[in-house]
mmCIF file of C-alpha atoms and ligand atoms in Angstrom:
data_model
loop_
_atom_site.group_PDB
_atom_site.id
_atom_site.type_symbol
_atom_site.label_atom_id
_atom_site.label_comp_id
_atom_site.label_asym_id
_atom_site.label_seq_id
_atom_site.Cartn_x
_atom_site.Cartn_y
_atom_site.Cartn_z
ATOM 1 C CA MET A 26 -7.214 -18.205 14.165
ATOM 2 C CA LYS A 27 -3.532 -18.310 13.149
ATOM 3 C CA ILE A 28 -2.660 -16.851 9.755
ATOM 4 C CA LEU A 29 0.705 -17.083 8.001
ATOM 5 C CA ALA A 30 0.839 -14.486 5.229
ATOM 6 C CA PHE A 31 3.221 -13.647 2.392
ATOM 7 C CA GLU A 32 3.690 -10.472 0.348
ATOM 8 C CA THR A 33 5.958 -10.591 -2.716
ATOM 9 C CA SER A 34 4.191 -8.369 -5.255
ATOM 10 C CA CYS A 35 7.121 -6.045 -5.936
ATOM 11 C CA ASP A 36 10.486 -5.503 -4.247
ATOM 12 C CA GLU A 37 9.655 -6.191 -0.601
ATOM 13 C CA THR A 38 9.771 -9.768 0.640
ATOM 14 C CA SER A 39 7.550 -10.043 3.692
ATOM 15 C CA VAL A 40 6.224 -12.839 5.916
ATOM 16 C CA ALA A 41 3.915 -12.348 8.904
ATOM 17 C CA ALA A 42 2.413 -14.542 11.607
ATOM 18 C CA PHE A 43 -0.890 -13.048 12.683
ATOM 19 C CA GLU A 44 -3.490 -14.068 15.250
ATOM 20 C CA ARG A 45 -7.020 -12.731 15.236
ATOM 21 C CA ASP A 46 -6.979 -11.830 18.913
ATOM 22 C CA ARG A 47 -3.376 -10.667 19.202
ATOM 23 C CA GLY A 48 -2.564 -9.145 15.815
ATOM 24 C CA VAL A 49 0.983 -9.553 14.481
ATOM 25 C CA VAL A 50 3.014 -11.991 16.572
ATOM 26 C CA ALA A 51 6.107 -12.205 14.324
ATOM 27 C CA GLU A 52 7.127 -10.659 11.027
ATOM 28 C CA ARG A 53 10.035 -10.088 8.689
ATOM 29 C CA THR A 54 10.149 -7.567 5.844
ATOM 30 C CA ARG A 55 13.159 -7.118 3.627
ATOM 31 C CA SER A 56 13.492 -4.434 0.926
ATOM 32 C CA GLN A 57 15.523 -5.715 -1.988
ATOM 33 C CA MET A 58 18.696 -3.742 -2.502
ATOM 34 C CA VAL A 59 19.567 -5.297 -5.874
ATOM 35 C CA HIS A 60 17.494 -2.692 -7.739
ATOM 36 C CA ALA A 61 19.264 0.387 -6.339
ATOM 37 C CA THR A 62 21.889 0.479 -9.088
ATOM 38 C CA TYR A 63 19.197 0.345 -11.810
ATOM 39 C CA GLY A 64 17.081 3.212 -10.426
ATOM 40 C CA GLY A 65 13.939 1.058 -10.543
ATOM 41 C CA VAL A 66 12.705 -2.488 -9.953
ATOM 42 C CA VAL A 67 14.022 -5.162 -12.345
ATOM 43 C CA PRO A 68 11.189 -7.751 -12.407
ATOM 44 C CA GLU A 69 13.315 -10.846 -12.996
ATOM 45 C CA LEU A 70 15.747 -9.909 -10.217
ATOM 46 C CA ALA A 71 12.829 -9.269 -7.857
ATOM 47 C CA ALA A 72 11.399 -12.759 -8.422
ATOM 48 C CA ARG A 73 14.789 -14.437 -7.924
ATOM 49 C CA GLU A 74 15.481 -12.497 -4.752
ATOM 50 C CA HIS A 75 12.080 -13.461 -3.259
ATOM 51 C CA LEU A 76 12.811 -17.074 -4.053
ATOM 52 C CA ARG A 77 16.268 -16.904 -2.507
ATOM 53 C CA ILE A 78 15.182 -15.645 0.914
ATOM 54 C CA LEU A 79 11.558 -16.707 1.397
ATOM 55 C CA ASP A 80 12.232 -20.139 2.875
ATOM 56 C CA GLN A 81 14.603 -18.861 5.589
ATOM 57 C CA MET A 82 12.375 -15.879 6.373
ATOM 58 C CA THR A 83 9.417 -18.208 6.854
ATOM 59 C CA ARG A 84 11.425 -20.419 9.205
ATOM 60 C CA ASP A 85 12.491 -17.347 11.196
ATOM 61 C CA VAL A 86 8.928 -16.042 11.509
ATOM 62 C CA LEU A 87 7.562 -19.424 12.580
ATOM 63 C CA ALA A 88 10.357 -19.794 15.165
ATOM 64 C CA GLU A 89 9.770 -16.315 16.588
ATOM 65 C CA ALA A 90 6.017 -16.900 16.773
ATOM 66 C CA GLY A 91 6.628 -20.283 18.409
ATOM 67 C CA TRP A 92 4.339 -21.937 15.828
ATOM 68 C CA GLU A 93 4.674 -25.381 14.326
ATOM 69 C CA PRO A 94 3.695 -25.182 10.635
ATOM 70 C CA GLY A 95 0.890 -27.681 11.271
ATOM 71 C CA THR A 96 -0.832 -25.309 13.720
ATOM 72 C CA VAL A 97 -1.424 -22.598 11.086
ATOM 73 C CA ASP A 98 -5.162 -22.274 10.346
ATOM 74 C CA LEU A 99 -4.917 -20.270 7.124
ATOM 75 C CA PHE A 100 -2.208 -19.462 4.595
ATOM 76 C CA ALA A 101 -2.540 -16.177 2.710
ATOM 77 C CA ALA A 102 -0.577 -14.438 -0.026
ATOM 78 C CA THR A 103 -0.916 -11.400 -2.255
ATOM 79 C CA ARG A 104 -2.659 -12.500 -5.459
ATOM 80 C CA GLY A 105 -2.119 -9.188 -7.287
ATOM 81 C CA PRO A 106 -1.702 -6.613 -8.606
ATOM 82 C CA GLY A 107 2.065 -6.671 -9.009
ATOM 83 C CA LEU A 108 4.896 -8.195 -11.028
ATOM 84 C CA ILE A 109 3.835 -11.631 -12.223
ATOM 85 C CA GLY A 110 7.144 -13.374 -11.496
ATOM 86 C CA ALA A 111 7.379 -11.834 -8.039
ATOM 87 C CA LEU A 112 3.732 -12.626 -7.224
ATOM 88 C CA LEU A 113 4.150 -16.221 -8.358
ATOM 89 C CA VAL A 114 6.900 -16.859 -5.808
ATOM 90 C CA GLY A 115 4.922 -15.928 -2.668
ATOM 91 C CA HIS A 116 1.590 -17.165 -4.015
ATOM 92 C CA THR A 117 2.941 -20.578 -4.988
ATOM 93 C CA PHE A 118 4.920 -20.871 -1.744
ATOM 94 C CA ALA A 119 1.803 -20.197 0.380
ATOM 95 C CA ARG A 120 -0.477 -22.405 -1.721
ATOM 96 C CA THR A 121 1.982 -25.275 -1.589
ATOM 97 C CA LEU A 122 2.354 -25.067 2.187
ATOM 98 C CA ALA A 123 -1.430 -24.987 2.511
ATOM 99 C CA ARG A 124 -1.758 -28.012 0.266
ATOM 100 C CA ILE A 125 0.898 -30.070 2.044
ATOM 101 C CA LEU A 126 -0.521 -29.221 5.464
ATOM 102 C CA ARG A 127 -4.153 -29.595 4.316
ATOM 103 C CA ARG A 128 -5.098 -26.081 5.316
ATOM 104 C CA PRO A 129 -7.083 -23.422 3.423
ATOM 105 C CA PHE A 130 -5.386 -20.758 1.316
ATOM 106 C CA ARG A 131 -6.601 -17.224 0.624
ATOM 107 C CA GLY A 132 -5.309 -14.971 -2.145
ATOM 108 C CA VAL A 133 -5.530 -11.306 -1.069
ATOM 109 C CA HIS A 134 -5.750 -8.232 -3.296
ATOM 110 C CA HIS A 135 -2.706 -6.065 -2.552
ATOM 111 C CA LEU A 136 -4.652 -2.785 -2.439
ATOM 112 C CA VAL A 137 -7.283 -4.282 -0.160
ATOM 113 C CA GLY A 138 -4.333 -5.012 2.141
ATOM 114 C CA HIS A 139 -3.293 -1.344 2.040
ATOM 115 C CA LEU A 140 -6.920 -0.173 2.549
ATOM 116 C CA TYR A 141 -7.325 -1.766 5.972
ATOM 117 C CA SER A 142 -3.671 -1.507 7.082
ATOM 118 C CA PRO A 143 -4.260 1.256 9.706
ATOM 119 C CA LEU A 144 -6.059 -1.422 11.766
ATOM 120 C CA LEU A 145 -2.732 -3.171 12.361
ATOM 121 C CA THR A 146 -1.764 -0.680 15.041
ATOM 122 C CA ARG A 147 -4.988 1.079 16.022
ATOM 123 C CA LYS A 148 -8.472 -0.244 16.649
ATOM 124 C CA GLY A 149 -11.733 1.473 15.807
ATOM 125 C CA LEU A 150 -11.631 2.014 12.055
ATOM 126 C CA GLU A 151 -15.118 1.302 10.728
ATOM 127 C CA PRO A 152 -16.696 1.665 7.324
ATOM 128 C CA PRO A 153 -17.887 3.824 5.747
ATOM 129 C CA PHE A 154 -14.594 5.575 5.053
ATOM 130 C CA LEU A 155 -12.787 7.244 2.198
ATOM 131 C CA ALA A 156 -9.282 6.035 1.336
ATOM 132 C CA LEU A 157 -6.399 7.474 -0.619
ATOM 133 C CA ILE A 158 -3.871 4.806 -1.554
ATOM 134 C CA VAL A 159 -0.572 6.304 -2.656
ATOM 135 C CA SER A 160 2.255 3.957 -3.499
ATOM 136 C CA GLY A 161 4.879 3.272 -6.130
ATOM 137 C CA GLY A 162 2.374 1.497 -8.357
ATOM 138 C CA HIS A 163 -0.959 3.086 -7.447
ATOM 139 C CA THR A 164 -2.764 6.314 -6.714
ATOM 140 C CA GLU A 165 -6.395 5.518 -6.004
ATOM 141 C CA LEU A 166 -9.329 7.129 -4.258
ATOM 142 C CA VAL A 167 -11.664 4.489 -2.883
ATOM 143 C CA ARG A 168 -14.891 4.621 -0.937
ATOM 144 C CA VAL A 169 -15.273 1.725 1.488
ATOM 145 C CA ASP A 170 -18.990 1.303 2.133
ATOM 146 C CA ASP A 171 -18.730 -1.810 4.263
ATOM 147 C CA TRP A 172 -16.070 -4.386 5.100
ATOM 148 C CA MET A 173 -14.793 -5.676 1.756
ATOM 149 C CA VAL A 174 -17.214 -3.500 -0.232
ATOM 150 C CA HIS A 175 -15.266 -0.937 -2.279
ATOM 151 C CA ARG A 176 -15.958 1.667 -4.919
ATOM 152 C CA ILE A 177 -13.133 3.214 -6.922
ATOM 153 C CA LEU A 178 -13.753 6.962 -7.217
ATOM 154 C CA GLY A 179 -10.587 7.978 -9.041
ATOM 155 C CA HIS A 180 -7.109 6.908 -10.014
ATOM 156 C CA THR A 181 -4.032 8.172 -11.759
ATOM 157 C CA ARG A 182 -4.095 8.531 -15.520
ATOM 158 C CA ASP A 183 -0.327 8.150 -15.832
ATOM 159 C CA ASP A 184 2.329 7.854 -13.110
ATOM 160 C CA ALA A 185 1.540 6.841 -9.565
ATOM 161 C CA ALA A 186 2.518 9.383 -6.882
ATOM 162 C CA GLY A 187 5.398 7.212 -5.630
ATOM 163 C CA GLU A 188 6.529 6.576 -9.189
ATOM 164 C CA ALA A 189 6.754 10.341 -9.733
ATOM 165 C CA PHE A 190 8.924 10.624 -6.593
ATOM 166 C CA ASP A 191 11.132 7.803 -7.906
ATOM 167 C CA LYS A 192 11.488 9.270 -11.400
ATOM 168 C CA VAL A 193 12.218 12.805 -10.190
ATOM 169 C CA ALA A 194 14.792 11.404 -7.743
ATOM 170 C CA LYS A 195 16.436 9.601 -10.645
ATOM 171 C CA MET A 196 16.613 12.852 -12.650
ATOM 172 C CA MET A 197 18.391 14.410 -9.670
ATOM 173 C CA ASN A 198 20.763 11.443 -9.254
ATOM 174 C CA LEU A 199 19.348 10.592 -5.844
ATOM 175 C CA GLY A 200 18.961 6.960 -4.777
ATOM 176 C CA TYR A 201 16.086 4.517 -5.217
ATOM 177 C CA PRO A 202 13.388 4.467 -3.900
ATOM 178 C CA GLY A 203 13.255 8.199 -4.432
ATOM 179 C CA GLY A 204 10.565 9.294 -1.948
ATOM 180 C CA PRO A 205 12.672 9.266 1.209
ATOM 181 C CA HIS A 206 15.618 10.972 -0.580
ATOM 182 C CA ILE A 207 13.417 13.773 -1.893
ATOM 183 C CA GLU A 208 11.777 14.261 1.491
ATOM 184 C CA LYS A 209 15.180 14.520 3.214
ATOM 185 C CA LEU A 210 16.617 16.886 0.620
ATOM 186 C CA ALA A 211 13.503 19.101 0.749
ATOM 187 C CA GLN A 212 14.145 19.700 4.445
ATOM 188 C CA ASN A 213 17.287 21.674 3.519
ATOM 189 C CA ALA A 214 15.354 24.313 1.582
ATOM 190 C CA ALA A 215 13.651 27.367 3.047
ATOM 191 C CA GLU A 216 11.377 27.585 0.026
ATOM 192 C CA GLY A 217 10.523 25.492 -3.006
ATOM 193 C CA VAL A 218 10.507 26.082 -6.732
ATOM 194 C CA SER A 219 6.948 26.751 -7.882
ATOM 195 C CA PHE A 220 5.908 24.071 -10.380
ATOM 196 C CA PRO A 221 2.651 24.079 -12.375
ATOM 197 C CA ARG A 222 0.054 21.568 -11.153
ATOM 198 C CA ALA A 223 -2.076 19.486 -13.459
ATOM 199 C CA ARG A 224 -5.781 20.253 -13.631
ATOM 200 C CA VAL A 225 -7.579 16.961 -14.198
ATOM 201 C CA GLU A 226 -11.338 16.696 -14.368
ATOM 202 C CA GLY A 227 -13.172 14.710 -11.714
ATOM 203 C CA LEU A 228 -11.353 12.608 -9.178
ATOM 204 C CA ASP A 229 -8.516 11.320 -11.357
ATOM 205 C CA PHE A 230 -4.872 12.276 -10.881
ATOM 206 C CA SER A 231 -2.004 13.037 -13.258
ATOM 207 C CA PHE A 232 1.642 13.441 -12.313
ATOM 208 C CA SER A 233 3.441 13.196 -15.641
ATOM 209 C CA GLY A 234 3.109 16.954 -16.397
ATOM 210 C CA LEU A 235 4.722 17.809 -13.089
ATOM 211 C CA LYS A 236 7.488 15.304 -13.748
ATOM 212 C CA THR A 237 8.179 16.917 -17.132
ATOM 213 C CA ALA A 238 8.126 20.393 -15.571
ATOM 214 C CA VAL A 239 10.861 19.266 -13.160
ATOM 215 C CA LEU A 240 12.838 17.772 -16.049
ATOM 216 C CA TYR A 241 12.719 21.049 -18.021
ATOM 217 C CA TRP A 242 13.553 23.085 -14.933
ATOM 218 C CA LEU A 243 16.666 20.988 -14.295
ATOM 219 C CA ARG A 244 17.654 21.280 -17.973
ATOM 220 C CA ASP A 245 17.164 25.058 -18.098
ATOM 221 C CA HIS A 246 18.657 25.853 -14.664
ATOM 222 C CA PRO A 247 21.873 23.829 -14.362
ATOM 223 C CA ASP A 248 22.919 25.773 -11.257
ATOM 224 C CA THR A 249 19.605 25.371 -9.478
ATOM 225 C CA ASN A 250 19.436 24.546 -5.777
ATOM 226 C CA LEU A 251 18.341 20.878 -5.783
ATOM 227 C CA ALA A 252 16.836 21.111 -2.299
ATOM 228 C CA GLU A 253 14.490 23.850 -3.575
ATOM 229 C CA VAL A 254 13.518 21.644 -6.519
ATOM 230 C CA ALA A 255 12.829 18.711 -4.164
ATOM 231 C CA ARG A 256 10.765 20.915 -1.880
ATOM 232 C CA GLY A 257 8.771 22.438 -4.730
ATOM 233 C CA PHE A 258 8.083 19.044 -6.279
ATOM 234 C CA GLN A 259 7.055 17.458 -2.974
ATOM 235 C CA GLU A 260 4.779 20.398 -2.202
ATOM 236 C CA ALA A 261 3.101 20.118 -5.609
ATOM 237 C CA VAL A 262 2.446 16.374 -5.168
ATOM 238 C CA VAL A 263 1.094 16.842 -1.647
ATOM 239 C CA GLN A 264 -1.201 19.704 -2.756
ATOM 240 C CA MET A 265 -2.483 17.702 -5.749
ATOM 241 C CA LEU A 266 -3.241 14.710 -3.528
ATOM 242 C CA LEU A 267 -4.992 16.788 -0.882
ATOM 243 C CA GLU A 268 -6.977 18.760 -3.434
ATOM 244 C CA LYS A 269 -8.485 15.572 -4.890
ATOM 245 C CA LEU A 270 -8.999 14.036 -1.478
ATOM 246 C CA ASN A 271 -10.877 17.168 -0.457
ATOM 247 C CA THR A 272 -13.067 17.120 -3.575
ATOM 248 C CA ALA A 273 -13.822 13.427 -3.001
ATOM 249 C CA TRP A 274 -14.662 14.062 0.645
ATOM 250 C CA GLU A 275 -16.979 16.957 -0.239
ATOM 251 C CA GLN A 276 -18.846 14.573 -2.539
ATOM 252 C CA HIS A 277 -18.683 11.658 -0.085
ATOM 253 C CA PRO A 278 -18.428 13.218 3.398
ATOM 254 C CA THR A 279 -17.460 10.174 5.456
ATOM 255 C CA PRO A 280 -16.470 10.605 9.113
ATOM 256 C CA ARG A 281 -13.188 8.732 8.610
ATOM 257 C CA VAL A 282 -10.440 8.990 6.000
ATOM 258 C CA VAL A 283 -7.546 6.584 5.407
ATOM 259 C CA ILE A 284 -4.280 7.489 3.681
ATOM 260 C CA ALA A 285 -2.133 4.408 3.039
ATOM 261 C CA GLY A 286 0.707 3.093 0.861
ATOM 262 C CA GLY A 287 4.423 3.927 0.684
ATOM 263 C CA VAL A 288 3.966 7.661 0.004
ATOM 264 C CA ALA A 289 1.918 7.958 3.226
ATOM 265 C CA ARG A 290 5.295 7.757 5.014
ATOM 266 C CA ASN A 291 5.986 11.263 3.748
ATOM 267 C CA GLY A 292 6.104 13.687 6.682
ATOM 268 C CA ARG A 293 4.835 16.671 4.705
ATOM 269 C CA LEU A 294 1.848 14.704 3.386
ATOM 270 C CA ARG A 295 1.059 13.510 6.908
ATOM 271 C CA GLU A 296 1.285 17.064 8.271
ATOM 272 C CA VAL A 297 -0.909 18.658 5.590
ATOM 273 C CA ALA A 298 -3.431 15.805 5.831
ATOM 274 C CA ARG A 299 -3.612 16.155 9.607
ATOM 275 C CA THR A 300 -4.429 19.873 9.353
ATOM 276 C CA TRP A 301 -6.982 19.184 6.609
ATOM 277 C CA ALA A 302 -8.696 16.545 8.752
ATOM 278 C CA GLN A 303 -8.678 18.689 11.919
ATOM 279 C CA ASP A 304 -10.273 21.608 10.085
ATOM 280 C CA ARG A 305 -13.153 19.359 9.008
ATOM 281 C CA GLY A 306 -13.568 17.231 12.109
ATOM 282 C CA VAL A 307 -12.551 14.150 10.109
ATOM 283 C CA GLN A 308 -10.875 11.211 11.839
ATOM 284 C CA LEU A 309 -7.652 10.561 9.950
ATOM 285 C CA TRP A 310 -6.181 7.060 9.785
ATOM 286 C CA ILE A 311 -2.631 6.679 8.518
ATOM 287 C CA PRO A 312 -0.809 3.403 9.184
ATOM 288 C CA ALA A 313 2.354 3.318 11.281
ATOM 289 C CA PRO A 314 5.285 4.025 8.907
ATOM 290 C CA GLN A 315 6.428 0.378 8.706
ATOM 291 C CA TYR A 316 2.931 -0.624 7.551
ATOM 292 C CA CYS A 317 2.717 2.094 4.876
ATOM 293 C CA MET A 318 5.242 0.200 2.775
ATOM 294 C CA ASP A 319 4.464 -3.249 1.410
ATOM 295 C CA ASN A 320 4.167 -5.828 4.174
ATOM 296 C CA ALA A 321 2.646 -9.237 4.836
ATOM 297 C CA ALA A 322 0.926 -8.125 8.052
ATOM 298 C CA MET A 323 -1.658 -6.154 6.045
ATOM 299 C CA ILE A 324 -2.212 -9.211 3.849
ATOM 300 C CA ALA A 325 -2.874 -11.325 6.943
ATOM 301 C CA LEU A 326 -5.259 -8.727 8.363
ATOM 302 C CA ALA A 327 -7.211 -8.473 5.104
ATOM 303 C CA ALA A 328 -7.372 -12.274 4.897
ATOM 304 C CA ASP A 329 -8.764 -12.335 8.427
ATOM 305 C CA LEU A 330 -11.380 -9.679 7.581
ATOM 306 C CA ALA A 331 -12.408 -11.699 4.530
ATOM 307 C CA GLU A 332 -12.736 -14.808 6.681
ATOM 308 C CA GLN A 333 -14.842 -12.970 9.245
ATOM 309 C CA GLN A 334 -17.078 -11.633 6.507
ATOM 310 C CA GLY A 335 -17.621 -15.153 5.240
ATOM 311 C CA CYS A 336 -16.042 -14.425 1.856
ATOM 312 C CA PRO A 337 -15.954 -17.553 -0.272
ATOM 313 C CA PRO A 338 -12.626 -19.418 -0.031
ATOM 314 C CA THR A 339 -10.016 -19.009 -2.762
ATOM 315 C CA ASP A 340 -9.937 -21.756 -5.361
ATOM 316 C CA PRO A 341 -6.811 -23.772 -4.456
ATOM 317 C CA MET A 342 -5.881 -23.893 -8.146
ATOM 318 C CA ALA A 343 -6.198 -20.109 -8.658
ATOM 319 C CA SER A 344 -3.305 -18.252 -10.298
ATOM 320 C CA PRO A 345 -2.092 -14.784 -9.279
ATOM 321 C CA SER A 346 -3.873 -11.861 -10.956
ATOM 322 C CA PRO A 347 -1.165 -9.270 -11.770
ATOM 323 C CA GLY A 348 -3.486 -6.597 -13.206
ATOM 324 C CA GLU A 349 -6.653 -6.999 -11.168
ATOM 325 C CA PRO A 350 -8.420 -3.757 -10.129
ATOM 326 C CA ILE A 351 -9.706 -3.402 -6.560
ATOM 327 C CA PRO A 352 -12.638 -5.803 -6.214
ATOM 328 C CA GLU A 353 -15.904 -3.983 -5.646
ATOM 329 C CA GLN A 354 -17.244 -6.923 -3.654
ATOM 330 C CA GLU A 355 -14.618 -9.270 -2.298
ATOM 331 C CA CYS A 356 -17.396 -11.385 -0.778
ATOM 332 C CA VAL A 357 -20.858 -11.933 -2.032
ATOM 333 C CA HIS A 358 -22.809 -10.493 0.868
ATOM 334 C CA GLU A 359 -25.569 -12.932 1.507
ATOM 335 C CA PRO A 360 -27.408 -12.662 4.790
ATOM 336 C CA THR A 361 -25.717 -15.787 6.159
ATOM 337 C CA MET A 362 -25.824 -16.722 9.805
ATOM 338 C CA GLY A 363 -22.473 -16.302 11.471
ATOM 339 C CA THR A 364 -21.268 -13.386 9.367
ATOM 340 C CA THR A 365 -19.756 -11.223 12.038
ATOM 341 C CA ARG A 366 -18.218 -7.826 12.267
ATOM 342 C CA PRO A 367 -14.482 -8.003 12.863
ATOM 343 C CA ASP A 368 -13.774 -8.040 16.591
ATOM 344 C CA ARG A 369 -10.639 -5.928 16.043
ATOM 345 C CA SER A 370 -12.775 -2.839 15.517
HETATM 346 O O1 KG4 B 425 3.601 0.801 -0.902
HETATM 347 P P1 KG4 B 425 4.998 0.689 -1.388
HETATM 348 O O2 KG4 B 425 6.054 0.155 -0.434
HETATM 349 O O3 KG4 B 425 5.092 -0.211 -2.647
HETATM 350 C C1 KG4 B 425 4.151 -0.227 -3.665
HETATM 351 O O4 KG4 B 425 3.104 -0.915 -3.525
HETATM 352 O O5 KG4 B 425 4.415 0.500 -4.649
HETATM 353 O O6 KG4 B 425 5.428 2.153 -1.919
HETATM 354 C C2 KG4 B 425 6.693 2.430 -2.416
HETATM 355 C C3 KG4 B 425 6.703 3.878 -2.897
HETATM 356 C C4 KG4 B 425 7.976 4.263 -3.651
HETATM 357 O O7 KG4 B 425 7.607 4.868 -4.860
HETATM 358 C C5 KG4 B 425 8.662 5.254 -2.718
HETATM 359 O O8 KG4 B 425 9.425 6.245 -3.377
HETATM 360 C C6 KG4 B 425 7.485 5.846 -1.971
HETATM 361 O O9 KG4 B 425 6.601 4.772 -1.785
HETATM 362 N N1 KG4 B 425 7.894 6.415 -0.689
HETATM 363 C C7 KG4 B 425 7.830 7.743 -0.396
HETATM 364 C C8 KG4 B 425 8.391 7.883 0.902
HETATM 365 N N2 KG4 B 425 8.751 6.650 1.346
HETATM 366 C C9 KG4 B 425 8.434 5.767 0.365
HETATM 367 N N3 KG4 B 425 7.368 8.784 -1.104
HETATM 368 C C10 KG4 B 425 7.457 10.005 -0.527
HETATM 369 N N4 KG4 B 425 7.996 10.228 0.688
HETATM 370 C C11 KG4 B 425 8.467 9.205 1.437
HETATM 371 N N5 KG4 B 425 8.994 9.429 2.636
HETATM 372 ZN ZN1 ZN B 426 1.871 -1.516 -2.076
#
């Protein structure tokens, strides 16, 4: 089974060639630099940039994989959520190739891609597991009961965790995306400023209060040590994430926990999560850093899982779905013959 997958939901353009038995055989991911001067993603520029480079990237991936386009068994692309213009580029590109070459097409939910992304570099992840997805657009706690069977337990009520990193970095005149800049700066501080943490009922998150606290701190302390601000902010986000993850796990004590999405690249989050998991005998699954950020490999892997689960094929005329929540049931699980467990596990 050869899958050619595309991810263009935001500001990463990514193409991956993926084989069921071998995993990723070739890939290209490019982060768009055009947004850096604006301190955030400009949707129209993102769509144009995807369009400009997608054709050449696809040729490069096919050449590296040694695949003729006609040998691809399945074309896949992110269907949403994301920026509509950006989504349309990759989705239409993949659908058109599929149509010309008379092959099937599968639209993949972006967050479902993140959910299973640890499997790209490590085998053995099996449902049930609990997942924390932390990215620039999302902060979600999800329980995965079976392959492609998901239950949203909590999400952010305002900013996503990565968005908070980006906005605080902007306040401090650091570059975009802000997460890596804040993490680096925080390493220069022996201690962090103590910021108040939001208390939100249940399993939802809120980061806007923390963001405002940083804003007021910077306004009221013009001579403050920025590294101490970065460290205090990062610590507060990490503690808020872990606190909710812990509450969710106490309510749903699964043997495995996934942390995925761009913010999962953060070294401090990884360290605190590792200790948390060790203390509870939980198996922690965090993707390799290059697969935390948006990438087409995770879209290919999720498409393959959906195929193996016998999920109904995507309507070839389907449009992208920019605001779609995580599907609770990606496939209708009927007891069909030939529905197999993924052999990558
Ligand atoms: O998953 P991703 O590439 O794109 C979305 O789906 O949003 O995540 C991007 C987000 C950005 O907000 C970025 O600031 C954050 O991930 N990020 C980090 C780090 N690296 C990326 N946040 C904290 N620490 C990092 N090292
Ligand atoms: Zn993402």
